CSV table of C-alpha atoms in Angstrom, one decimal:
chain,number,residue,atom,x,y,z
A,21,MET,CA,183.1,48.9,61.8
A,22,PRO,CA,183.5,49.3,58.0
A,23,PRO,CA,180.9,47.3,56.1
A,24,ARG,CA,181.9,44.2,54.1
A,25,ARG,CA,182.4,44.9,50.5
A,26,LYS,CA,183.4,43.1,47.4
A,27,ILE,CA,186.4,45.4,46.6
A,28,HIS,CA,187.2,43.7,43.3
A,29,VAL,CA,183.9,44.9,41.9
A,30,LEU,CA,184.1,48.6,43.0
A,31,ALA,CA,187.2,50.8,43.0
A,32,GLN,CA,188.1,51.7,46.5
A,33,GLU,CA,187.9,55.5,45.8
A,34,ASP,CA,184.4,55.1,44.5
A,35,PHE,CA,183.4,53.2,47.5
A,36,ASP,CA,185.0,55.8,49.8
A,37,ARG,CA,183.1,58.5,47.8
A,38,LEU,CA,179.8,56.7,48.3
A,39,LEU,CA,180.4,56.4,52.1
A,40,ALA,CA,181.3,60.1,52.3
A,41,TRP,CA,178.1,61.0,50.3
A,42,LEU,CA,176.1,58.9,52.7
A,43,ASP,CA,177.5,60.6,55.8
A,44,GLU,CA,180.6,62.6,56.8
A,45,ASP,CA,181.2,60.2,59.7
A,46,ARG,CA,182.6,57.1,58.4
A,47,GLU,CA,181.1,54.9,61.1
A,48,ARG,CA,177.6,56.3,60.5
A,49,ALA,CA,178.2,56.0,56.8
A,50,GLY,CA,179.0,52.4,57.2
A,51,ILE,CA,175.8,51.8,59.2
A,52,ALA,CA,173.8,53.7,56.5
A,53,TYR,CA,175.4,51.5,53.7
A,54,GLU,CA,174.5,48.3,55.4
A,55,ARG,CA,171.1,49.5,56.0
A,56,ILE,CA,170.5,50.5,52.4
A,57,ARG,CA,172.0,47.3,51.2
A,58,ARG,CA,169.7,45.2,53.4
A,59,ARG,CA,166.7,47.1,52.3
A,60,LEU,CA,167.5,46.9,48.6
A,61,VAL,CA,167.9,43.1,49.1
A,62,THR,CA,164.5,43.0,50.6
A,63,ILE,CA,163.1,45.0,47.7
A,64,PHE,CA,164.6,42.8,45.0
A,65,ALA,CA,163.4,39.7,46.9
A,66,ALA,CA,159.9,41.0,47.1
A,67,ARG,CA,160.1,41.4,43.3
A,68,ASN,CA,160.6,37.6,43.2
A,69,CYS,CA,164.2,38.0,41.8
A,70,ALA,CA,166.2,34.9,42.2
A,71,ILE,CA,169.5,36.8,42.9
A,72,PRO,CA,168.5,39.7,45.2
A,73,GLU,CA,171.9,40.2,46.9
A,74,GLU,CA,173.7,40.4,43.5
A,75,LEU,CA,171.1,43.0,42.3
A,76,ALA,CA,171.4,45.0,45.4
A,77,ASP,CA,175.1,45.1,45.1
A,78,GLU,CA,174.8,46.1,41.4
A,79,THR,CA,172.6,48.9,42.5
A,80,ILE,CA,175.0,50.2,45.1
A,81,ASP,CA,178.0,49.9,42.6
A,82,ARG,CA,176.2,52.1,40.1
A,83,VAL,CA,175.2,54.7,42.6
A,84,ALA,CA,178.8,54.6,43.9
A,85,ARG,CA,180.2,55.3,40.4
A,86,ARG,CA,177.9,58.2,39.8
A,87,VAL,CA,178.5,59.9,43.1
A,88,SER,CA,181.5,61.8,41.6
A,89,ASP,CA,179.1,63.3,39.0
A,90,ILE,CA,176.0,64.0,41.3
A,91,GLY,CA,177.6,64.2,44.7
A,92,GLN,CA,177.5,68.0,45.4
A,93,SER,CA,174.5,68.9,43.1
A,94,TYR,CA,172.1,66.2,44.2
A,95,THR,CA,169.7,67.7,46.7
A,96,GLY,CA,166.8,65.2,46.9
A,97,GLU,CA,166.3,62.1,49.1
A,98,LYS,CA,169.3,59.7,48.7
A,99,ALA,CA,166.9,56.8,49.2
A,100,ALA,CA,164.9,58.1,46.1
A,101,TYR,CA,168.1,58.0,44.0
A,102,PHE,CA,168.9,54.4,45.2
A,103,PHE,CA,165.3,53.5,44.4
A,104,GLY,CA,165.6,55.0,40.8
A,105,VAL,CA,168.8,53.1,40.1
A,106,ALA,CA,167.2,49.9,41.6
A,107,ASN,CA,164.4,50.1,39.2
A,108,ASN,CA,166.7,50.3,36.2
A,109,VAL,CA,168.7,47.3,37.5
A,110,HIS,CA,165.5,45.4,37.9
A,111,HIS,CA,164.2,46.1,34.3
A,112,GLU,CA,167.6,45.1,33.0
A,113,TYR,CA,167.4,41.9,35.1
A,114,LEU,CA,163.9,41.1,33.6
A,115,LYS,CA,165.3,41.5,30.1
A,116,ARG,CA,168.0,38.9,30.8
A,117,PRO,CA,167.5,35.5,29.2
A,118,SER,CA,165.9,33.3,32.0
A,119,GLN,CA,168.8,31.9,34.0
A,120,PRO,CA,168.8,28.6,35.9
A,121,GLU,CA,168.4,29.1,39.6
A,122,PRO,CA,171.8,29.5,41.2
A,123,GLU,CA,173.1,26.2,42.6
A,124,ARG,CA,173.8,26.2,46.2
A,125,GLU,CA,176.4,23.7,47.3
A,126,LEU,CA,174.9,21.2,49.7
A,127,THR,CA,177.8,21.5,52.0
A,128,SER,CA,177.4,25.3,52.3
A,129,GLU,CA,173.6,25.0,52.9
A,130,VAL,CA,173.6,22.0,55.1
A,131,SER,CA,172.6,22.9,58.7
A,132,ASP,CA,173.2,20.0,61.0
A,133,ARG,CA,170.6,20.2,63.6
A,134,GLU,CA,172.6,18.6,66.3
A,135,ARG,CA,175.5,20.8,65.9
A,136,THR,CA,173.2,23.9,65.8
A,137,HIS,CA,171.6,22.8,69.0
A,138,ASN,CA,174.9,22.5,70.8
A,139,CYS,CA,176.0,25.9,69.5
A,140,LEU,CA,172.7,27.4,70.6
A,141,GLU,CA,173.1,26.1,74.1
A,142,GLN,CA,176.5,27.5,74.4
A,143,CYS,CA,175.5,31.0,73.0
A,144,LEU,CA,172.4,31.3,75.1
A,145,LYS,CA,174.5,31.1,78.2
A,146,ARG,CA,176.0,34.4,77.3
A,147,PHE,CA,172.6,36.0,77.8
A,148,SER,CA,171.4,37.2,81.2
A,149,PRO,CA,169.0,34.6,82.8
A,150,ASP,CA,166.0,37.0,82.2
A,151,LEU,CA,166.7,37.6,78.5
A,152,ARG,CA,167.5,33.8,78.0
A,153,GLN,CA,164.3,32.9,79.7
A,154,MET,CA,162.3,35.4,77.6
A,155,ILE,CA,163.6,34.2,74.2
A,156,LEU,CA,163.1,30.5,75.2
A,157,ARG,CA,159.7,31.2,76.5
A,158,TYR,CA,158.9,33.1,73.3
A,159,TYR,CA,159.7,30.0,71.1
A,160,ALA,CA,158.3,27.4,73.4
A,161,GLN,CA,154.8,27.0,71.9
A,162,GLU,CA,153.1,26.9,68.4
A,163,LYS,CA,149.8,27.5,67.0
A,164,GLN,CA,147.1,29.0,69.2
A,165,ALA,CA,149.1,28.4,72.3
A,166,LYS,CA,151.9,30.6,70.8
A,167,VAL,CA,149.4,33.4,70.2
A,168,HIS,CA,148.1,33.3,73.7
A,169,LEU,CA,151.6,33.1,75.2
A,170,HIS,CA,152.9,36.0,73.3
A,171,LYS,CA,149.9,38.1,74.3
A,172,GLN,CA,150.5,37.1,77.9
A,173,MET,CA,154.2,37.9,77.8
A,174,ALA,CA,153.5,41.4,76.2
A,175,GLU,CA,151.0,42.0,79.0
A,176,GLU,CA,153.4,41.0,81.7
A,177,LEU,CA,156.1,43.3,80.3
A,178,GLY,CA,153.6,46.2,79.8
A,179,ILE,CA,154.5,46.4,76.0
A,180,THR,CA,152.7,45.7,72.7
A,181,ILE,CA,153.1,42.5,70.9
A,182,ASN,CA,154.9,44.2,68.1
A,183,THR,CA,157.4,45.6,70.6
A,184,LEU,CA,157.8,42.2,72.0
A,185,ARG,CA,158.5,40.8,68.6
A,186,LEU,CA,161.1,43.6,68.0
A,187,ARG,CA,162.8,42.8,71.3
A,188,VAL,CA,163.0,39.2,70.5
A,189,LEU,CA,164.3,40.0,67.0
A,190,ARG,CA,167.1,42.2,68.4
A,191,LEU,CA,168.0,39.3,70.8
A,192,LYS,CA,168.2,36.9,67.8
A,193,GLU,CA,170.4,39.4,66.0
A,194,LYS,CA,172.9,39.1,68.8
A,195,LEU,CA,172.5,35.3,68.9
A,196,LYS,CA,173.1,34.7,65.3
A,197,PRO,CA,176.7,35.7,64.9
A,198,CYS,CA,177.6,33.7,68.0
A,199,VAL,CA,175.9,30.6,66.5
A,200,ASP,CA,177.5,31.2,63.1
A,201,ARG,CA,181.0,31.5,64.6
A,202,CYS,CA,180.4,28.4,66.7
A,203,LEU,CA,179.2,26.4,63.7
A,204,GLU,CA,182.3,27.5,61.7
A,205,ARG,CA,184.5,26.3,64.4
A,206,THR,CA,182.8,22.9,64.5
A,207,ASP,CA,183.0,22.9,60.7
A,208,LEU,CA,186.8,23.2,60.8
A,209,LEU,CA,186.9,20.4,63.5
A,210,LYS,CA,185.1,17.9,61.2
B,11,MET,CA,161.0,62.5,39.1
B,12,THR,CA,159.3,59.7,37.1
B,13,GLU,CA,156.0,58.0,37.9
B,14,GLU,CA,157.8,55.2,39.5
B,15,THR,CA,159.8,57.3,41.8
B,16,ARG,CA,157.0,59.5,43.0
B,17,PRO,CA,156.7,59.0,46.8
B,18,PRO,CA,153.6,57.1,48.0
B,19,THR,CA,150.7,59.1,49.2
B,20,ALA,CA,151.0,60.3,52.7
B,21,GLY,CA,149.2,58.4,55.3
B,22,SER,CA,148.9,55.1,53.4
B,23,VAL,CA,148.7,52.6,56.1
B,24,ILE,CA,150.3,49.2,55.6
B,25,SER,CA,148.7,46.3,57.4
B,26,ASP,CA,150.6,43.3,58.8
B,27,GLU,CA,148.7,41.2,56.2
B,28,GLU,CA,150.0,43.5,53.4
B,29,LEU,CA,153.6,43.2,54.6
B,30,ARG,CA,153.2,39.3,54.6
B,31,SER,CA,151.9,39.5,51.1
B,32,TYR,CA,154.8,41.8,50.1
B,33,LEU,CA,157.3,39.4,51.5
B,34,LEU,CA,155.7,36.5,49.8
B,35,CYS,CA,155.7,38.3,46.4
B,36,ARG,CA,151.9,38.3,46.0
B,37,LEU,CA,151.1,42.0,46.1
B,38,ASP,CA,150.1,43.9,43.0
B,39,ASP,CA,152.8,45.9,41.3
B,40,ASN,CA,151.5,49.4,42.3
B,41,ARG,CA,151.2,48.7,46.0
B,42,ARG,CA,154.4,46.7,46.1
B,43,SER,CA,156.2,49.7,44.5
B,44,GLU,CA,154.8,52.1,47.2
B,45,ILE,CA,156.0,49.8,50.0
B,46,ASP,CA,159.4,49.5,48.2
B,47,GLN,CA,159.9,53.3,48.5
B,48,LEU,CA,158.6,53.5,52.0
B,49,LEU,CA,160.9,50.7,53.0
B,50,LEU,CA,163.9,52.6,51.6
B,51,ALA,CA,163.0,56.0,53.0
B,52,ASP,CA,161.2,55.3,56.3
B,53,ASN,CA,162.9,53.7,59.2
B,54,ARG,CA,159.6,52.7,61.0
B,55,VAL,CA,158.4,50.9,57.9
B,56,ALA,CA,161.8,49.2,57.6
B,57,GLU,CA,161.5,48.1,61.1
B,58,ARG,CA,158.1,46.7,60.6
B,59,VAL,CA,159.3,44.8,57.5
B,60,GLU,CA,162.1,43.3,59.6
B,61,VAL,CA,159.6,42.1,62.2
B,62,ALA,CA,157.3,40.8,59.6
B,63,GLU,CA,160.2,38.8,58.0
B,64,SER,CA,161.0,37.3,61.5
B,65,GLN,CA,157.4,36.5,62.1
B,66,LEU,CA,157.0,34.8,58.8
B,67,ILE,CA,159.9,32.6,59.5
B,68,ASP,CA,158.6,31.8,62.9
B,69,ASP,CA,155.2,30.9,61.5
B,70,TYR,CA,156.9,28.6,58.9
B,71,VAL,CA,158.9,26.8,61.7
B,72,THR,CA,155.8,26.2,63.9
B,73,GLY,CA,153.6,25.0,60.9
B,74,ASP,CA,151.4,28.1,61.1
B,75,LEU,CA,151.4,28.9,57.4
B,76,GLY,CA,148.8,27.6,54.9
B,77,SER,CA,150.0,25.3,52.1
B,78,GLY,CA,150.0,28.1,49.6
B,79,ASP,CA,152.0,30.3,51.7
B,80,ARG,CA,154.4,27.5,52.5
B,81,GLU,CA,155.1,27.1,48.9
B,82,LEU,CA,155.5,30.8,48.3
B,83,PHE,CA,157.8,30.9,51.4
B,84,SER,CA,160.2,28.1,50.0
B,85,ARG,CA,160.0,29.4,46.5
B,86,SER,CA,160.0,33.2,46.7
B,87,PHE,CA,160.9,34.1,50.2
B,88,LEU,CA,163.8,32.0,51.1
B,89,THR,CA,166.1,33.5,48.4
B,90,THR,CA,168.7,35.1,50.5
B,91,ASP,CA,171.5,33.8,52.7
B,92,ASP,CA,170.3,35.9,55.7
B,93,ARG,CA,166.8,34.5,55.5
B,94,ARG,CA,168.0,31.0,55.3
B,95,GLN,CA,170.3,31.5,58.3
B,96,GLU,CA,167.6,33.1,60.1
B,97,LEU,CA,165.4,30.1,59.4
B,98,ARG,CA,167.9,27.8,60.8
B,99,LEU,CA,168.3,29.8,64.0
B,100,SER,CA,164.5,30.1,64.4
B,101,SER,CA,164.0,26.4,63.9
B,102,ALA,CA,166.8,25.6,66.4
B,103,LEU,CA,165.3,27.9,68.9
B,104,HIS,CA,161.9,26.5,68.6
B,105,GLU,CA,163.1,22.9,69.1
B,106,TYR,CA,165.4,23.8,71.9
B,107,ALA,CA,162.8,25.8,73.6
B,108,GLY,CA,160.3,23.0,73.2
B,109,ALA,CA,162.7,20.5,74.8
B,110,SER,CA,163.5,22.9,77.6
B,111,THR,CA,159.7,23.3,78.3
B,112,ARG,CA,159.1,19.5,78.2
B,113,GLY,CA,162.0,19.1,80.7
B,114,ASN,CA,160.6,21.8,83.0
B,115,VAL,CA,157.2,20.4,83.0
B,116,ALA,CA,158.5,16.9,84.0
B,117,GLU,CA,160.6,18.5,86.7
B,118,GLN,CA,157.7,20.5,88.0
B,119,ALA,CA,155.5,17.5,88.1
B,120,ARG,CA,158.2,15.6,90.1
B,121,ALA,CA,158.7,18.6,92.4
B,122,SER,CA,154.9,19.0,93.0
B,123,TRP,CA,154.4,15.3,93.8
B,124,PHE,CA,157.3,15.5,96.2
B,125,ALA,CA,156.0,18.7,97.8
B,126,GLY,CA,152.6,17.1,98.2
B,127,LEU,CA,154.0,14.1,100.0
B,128,SER,CA,156.1,16.3,102.2
B,129,GLN,CA,153.1,18.4,103.1
B,130,LEU,CA,151.1,15.2,104.0
B,131,PHE,CA,153.8,14.2,106.4
B,132,SER,CA,154.2,17.6,108.0
B,133,SER,CA,150.5,18.4,108.3
B,134,GLN,CA,149.1,15.0,109.2
B,135,PRO,CA,152.1,12.9,110.3
B,136,ALA,CA,149.9,9.9,111.5
B,137,LEU,CA,148.0,9.6,108.2
B,138,GLY,CA,151.3,10.1,106.3
B,139,TRP,CA,153.0,7.2,108.2
B,140,ALA,CA,149.9,5.0,108.0
B,141,ALA,CA,150.0,5.5,104.1
B,142,ALA,CA,153.7,4.8,104.0
B,143,GLY,CA,153.2,1.6,106.2
B,144,SER,CA,150.4,0.4,104.0
B,145,PHE,CA,152.4,0.9,100.8
B,146,ALA,CA,155.4,-1.0,102.4
B,147,VAL,CA,153.1,-3.9,103.2
B,148,LEU,CA,151.6,-3.9,99.8
B,149,LEU,CA,155.0,-4.0,98.2
B,150,LEU,CA,156.0,-6.9,100.5
B,151,VAL,CA,153.0,-8.9,99.5
B,152,ILE,CA,153.6,-8.4,95.9
B,153,GLY,CA,157.1,-9.4,96.3
B,154,LEU,CA,156.4,-12.5,98.2
B,155,THR,CA,153.6,-13.5,95.7
B,156,TRP,CA,156.1,-13.1,92.8
B,157,LEU,CA,158.8,-15.1,94.7
B,158,LEU,CA,156.4,-18.0,95.4
B,159,SER,CA,155.1,-18.1,91.9
B,160,THR,CA,158.5,-18.3,90.3
B,161,ARG,CA,159.6,-21.0,92.7
B,162,ASN,CA,156.6,-23.2,92.0
B,163,SER,CA,156.6,-22.8,88.3
B,164,ARG,CA,158.3,-25.4,86.0
B,165,PRO,CA,161.7,-24.5,84.7
B,166,GLY,CA,161.3,-23.1,81.3
B,167,PRO,CA,163.7,-23.6,78.3
B,168,PRO,CA,167.1,-22.0,78.8
B,169,LEU,CA,167.2,-18.3,78.0
B,170,VAL,CA,168.6,-17.6,74.6
B,171,LYS,CA,170.0,-14.3,73.3
B,172,GLN,CA,167.5,-12.8,70.9
B,173,GLU,CA,169.3,-12.1,67.7
B,174,PRO,CA,168.0,-9.5,65.3
B,175,PRO,CA,166.2,-11.2,62.5
B,176,PRO,CA,168.4,-11.9,59.4
B,177,ALA,CA,168.1,-9.6,56.4
B,178,ILE,CA,165.7,-11.1,53.9
B,179,SER,CA,166.3,-10.8,50.3
B,180,PRO,CA,162.9,-9.7,48.8
B,181,PRO,CA,161.5,-11.5,45.8
B,182,PRO,CA,162.1,-9.5,42.6
B,183,ASP,CA,158.5,-8.7,41.8
B,184,SER,CA,157.6,-7.4,45.3
B,185,THR,CA,156.4,-3.9,45.6
B,186,PRO,CA,158.3,-1.5,47.8
B,187,ALA,CA,155.7,-1.8,50.5
B,188,GLU,CA,156.0,-5.6,50.5
B,189,ILE,CA,159.8,-5.4,50.7
B,190,ALA,CA,159.6,-3.0,53.5
B,191,ARG,CA,157.2,-5.1,55.5
B,192,ALA,CA,159.0,-8.4,54.7
B,193,SER,CA,162.4,-7.1,55.8
B,194,GLN,CA,161.2,-5.2,58.8
B,195,PRO,CA,159.5,-7.4,61.3
B,196,SER,CA,158.5,-4.5,63.4
B,197,PRO,CA,160.9,-1.8,64.4
B,198,SER,CA,163.2,-3.6,66.6
B,199,VAL,CA,164.2,-2.0,69.8
B,200,GLU,CA,167.4,-3.0,71.6
B,201,SER,CA,169.0,-1.6,74.5
B,202,LYS,CA,172.7,-0.9,74.7
B,203,GLN,CA,174.8,0.5,77.5
B,204,THR,CA,176.8,3.4,76.6
B,205,PRO,CA,180.0,4.0,78.4
B,206,GLU,CA,178.9,7.3,79.7
B,207,SER,CA,175.4,6.5,80.8
B,208,VAL,CA,174.1,4.4,83.6
B,209,ALA,CA,170.5,4.0,82.1
B,210,PRO,CA,170.2,1.8,78.9
B,211,VAL,CA,169.8,3.6,75.6
B,212,ALA,CA,167.0,2.6,73.3
B,213,VAL,CA,167.8,2.2,69.6
B,214,VAL,CA,164.9,1.9,67.2
B,215,THR,CA,165.8,0.4,63.9
B,216,ALA,CA,163.9,0.9,60.7
B,217,VAL,CA,164.6,-0.5,57.2
B,218,LEU,CA,163.9,1.8,54.3
B,219,VAL,CA,163.6,1.0,50.7
B,220,SER,CA,164.2,3.6,48.0
B,221,GLY,CA,160.8,4.7,46.8
B,222,THR,CA,159.7,6.5,43.7
B,223,LEU,CA,156.2,7.2,45.1
B,224,ARG,CA,155.3,8.3,48.6
B,225,SER,CA,151.8,7.5,49.5
B,226,GLU,CA,149.8,7.1,52.7
B,227,GLY,CA,149.6,3.4,52.7
B,228,GLU,CA,153.3,2.7,51.8
B,229,MET,CA,155.3,4.9,54.0
B,230,THR,CA,157.2,3.1,56.7
B,231,ARG,CA,156.3,4.1,60.2
B,232,VAL,CA,158.8,4.6,62.9
B,233,ALA,CA,158.1,5.0,66.6
B,234,VAL,CA,160.7,7.5,67.9
B,235,PRO,CA,161.8,6.9,71.5
B,236,ARG,CA,161.9,10.0,73.7
B,237,GLY,CA,165.0,9.5,75.8
B,238,GLU,CA,167.7,12.1,75.6
B,239,ARG,CA,170.2,9.5,74.4
B,240,ASP,CA,168.1,7.3,72.3
B,241,LEU,CA,168.8,6.7,68.8
B,242,VAL,CA,167.1,6.0,65.5
B,243,ARG,CA,168.9,3.7,63.2
B,244,LEU,CA,167.8,3.9,59.5
B,245,THR,CA,169.0,1.0,57.4
B,246,LEU,CA,168.9,2.1,53.8
B,247,THR,CA,168.7,-0.7,51.3
B,248,LEU,CA,170.7,-0.2,48.1
B,249,GLU,CA,169.3,-1.2,44.8
B,250,SER,CA,172.7,-2.2,43.4
B,251,PRO,CA,175.7,-3.0,45.7
B,252,SER,CA,178.5,-0.5,45.9
B,253,PRO,CA,181.0,0.3,48.6
B,254,GLY,CA,180.6,4.1,48.6
B,255,PRO,CA,181.6,6.3,50.3
B,256,TYR,CA,178.1,7.7,50.7
B,257,GLN,CA,176.6,10.9,52.0
B,258,VAL,CA,173.3,10.7,53.7
B,259,GLU,CA,171.0,13.7,54.5
B,260,LEU,CA,168.0,13.5,56.6
B,261,LEU,CA,165.3,16.1,55.9
B,262,THR,CA,161.9,17.1,57.0
B,263,ALA,CA,159.1,16.9,54.4
B,264,GLY,CA,159.5,20.6,54.0
B,265,GLY,CA,163.1,20.2,52.9
B,266,GLN,CA,164.7,21.3,56.2
B,267,THR,CA,167.9,19.4,56.9
B,268,VAL,CA,168.0,17.6,60.1
B,269,ALA,CA,171.3,15.8,59.9
B,270,VAL,CA,174.0,15.0,57.5
B,271,ARG,CA,176.6,12.2,57.6
B,272,ASN,CA,179.5,11.9,55.2
B,273,ASN,CA,181.8,9.1,54.2
B,274,LEU,CA,179.6,6.3,55.2
B,275,LYS,CA,180.5,2.9,53.9
B,276,ALA,CA,178.1,0.3,52.8
B,277,GLN,CA,177.7,-2.7,55.0
B,278,ALA,CA,176.3,-6.3,54.8
B,279,ASN,CA,178.0,-7.1,51.5
B,280,GLN,CA,177.4,-3.5,50.3
B,281,THR,CA,173.7,-3.9,50.3
B,282,ILE,CA,172.8,-1.4,53.0
B,283,VAL,CA,173.9,2.0,54.4
B,284,ILE,CA,173.2,2.8,58.0
B,285,LEU,CA,172.3,6.2,59.3
B,286,GLU,CA,172.2,6.6,63.1
B,287,VAL,CA,170.5,9.8,64.3
B,288,PRO,CA,169.8,11.0,67.9
B,289,ALA,CA,166.0,10.4,68.4
B,290,ARG,CA,165.6,13.9,70.0
B,291,LEU,CA,166.2,15.4,66.6
B,292,ILE,CA,163.2,13.6,65.1
B,293,HIS,CA,159.7,14.7,65.7
B,294,GLY,CA,156.3,13.6,64.5
B,295,GLY,CA,155.8,13.9,60.8
B,296,ASP,CA,157.1,12.8,57.4
B,297,TYR,CA,160.8,12.7,56.6
B,298,GLN,CA,162.9,12.0,53.6
B,299,VAL,CA,166.4,10.6,53.4
B,300,LYS,CA,168.6,11.5,50.4
B,301,LEU,CA,171.4,9.2,49.6
B,302,SER,CA,174.3,10.2,47.4
B,303,ARG,CA,177.6,8.9,46.4
B,304,ARG,CA,180.8,10.7,45.5
B,305,ILE,CA,182.6,9.3,42.3
B,306,ASP,CA,185.5,11.0,40.7
B,307,GLY,CA,184.6,14.3,42.4
B,308,GLN,CA,181.0,14.3,41.3
B,309,THR,CA,178.1,13.7,43.5
B,310,GLU,CA,175.6,11.1,42.2
B,311,SER,CA,172.2,10.7,43.7
B,312,VAL,CA,171.5,7.2,44.7
B,313,GLY,CA,168.1,7.2,46.2
B,314,ARG,CA,165.5,8.8,48.3
B,315,TYR,CA,163.7,7.2,51.2
B,316,TYR,CA,160.7,8.1,53.1
B,317,PHE,CA,159.3,7.4,56.5
B,318,ARG,CA,156.8,8.8,58.9
B,319,ALA,CA,157.9,9.3,62.6
B,320,ALA,CA,155.6,9.2,65.4
B,321,PRO,CA,156.8,9.9,69.0
B,322,GLU,CA,156.4,6.9,71.3
């Protein structure tokens, strides 16, 4: 699936060139693109930037525009190139006059607990009983009881706790788009 | 290759605690830069960072972060749409899973009680029937005693329907705590029959006054019923009457939205706005209610209200 993109910021041909630079196969290139974008967002967020997504997109835009110049001649790690450009973007961001924090509209950030619960219930039904039970059990406790429970679950499955956490994370990644779509549908019905 | 882009030294191990510090923006610049590069270049490190993000969000949801980390979490970590959405999902999962566990425990308790009883009858039928007979006799005696006592007692005054206490206008110089106590006799509990349910539904009502200060002694306490269909009705008093429409947002003390209601009209001569919320959405702890009004396309904040919820 081609990655989402703000086409109005970057010319289509620059974007296509970027994907081709990342990988010859467009599908794999799209995955690489999303992976790099996500990691850049994390990097900018870890630098305490108020607009990490915007800075990540700016970084990618600049790399995309330079690919036509460096594409064939660049032989190093592509990640290192992105990193270098990200540093430049970050330095420029720090020099900007301090901006007020971006306003988030209340309606877009509101998460109605009741609706989320209902959507969650519907989406969990799509999982097999074993996976549903695993994720619900993982989230059932808190504090020390949670720690003991996770240890117990990992032992039962014969895996490490980190592997258990990773499995639950992957389950949540499948759950999230279903819940988001359900909430959008209920938004439209309001 | 510049100093900044030189790859980190091989074998530099990143602990889970370091990853958490990285995500909360409290790592020194050099170490942070090392992790930045590893994150971009190394899939295993990237995966660990993803897990660490998820873990941090889960710990926030279950209250396992210290106050310093909670502050950093809200201010420095929750800066992307993806993270905010993941927080919403984790929070919902935790509440849903908790409710499911409580339901399962109650069901298991019922099942084990019934299983115990069945075993008694099957293994020792004589004892089982003797116990059942004794219990039946006991019930009969209690019933007869009650019947006789009601027959012999004098007839009391005719039953009157208990009306909710009228709203009291507080004296102008009262403190918010006095106003809250005066206008709220005690959280009233009424039962109402809903068309869909057979069992009555408990509705707990609490009257809240807009507060500028939130302190231990002044916060209204609300006992939250635990039934699936029970409701909490929050009556928000308005400092100056106005029809609205109003938007009401109920949040936890940590700023997480629990429920939002739009287009609410003021009632009782435009002096109150009522927010009704399913009780199952409210857990123990402090809550705040934000009241705002739409005027000419602009949202105007009207007041903030606070209460402390305690499950019954």
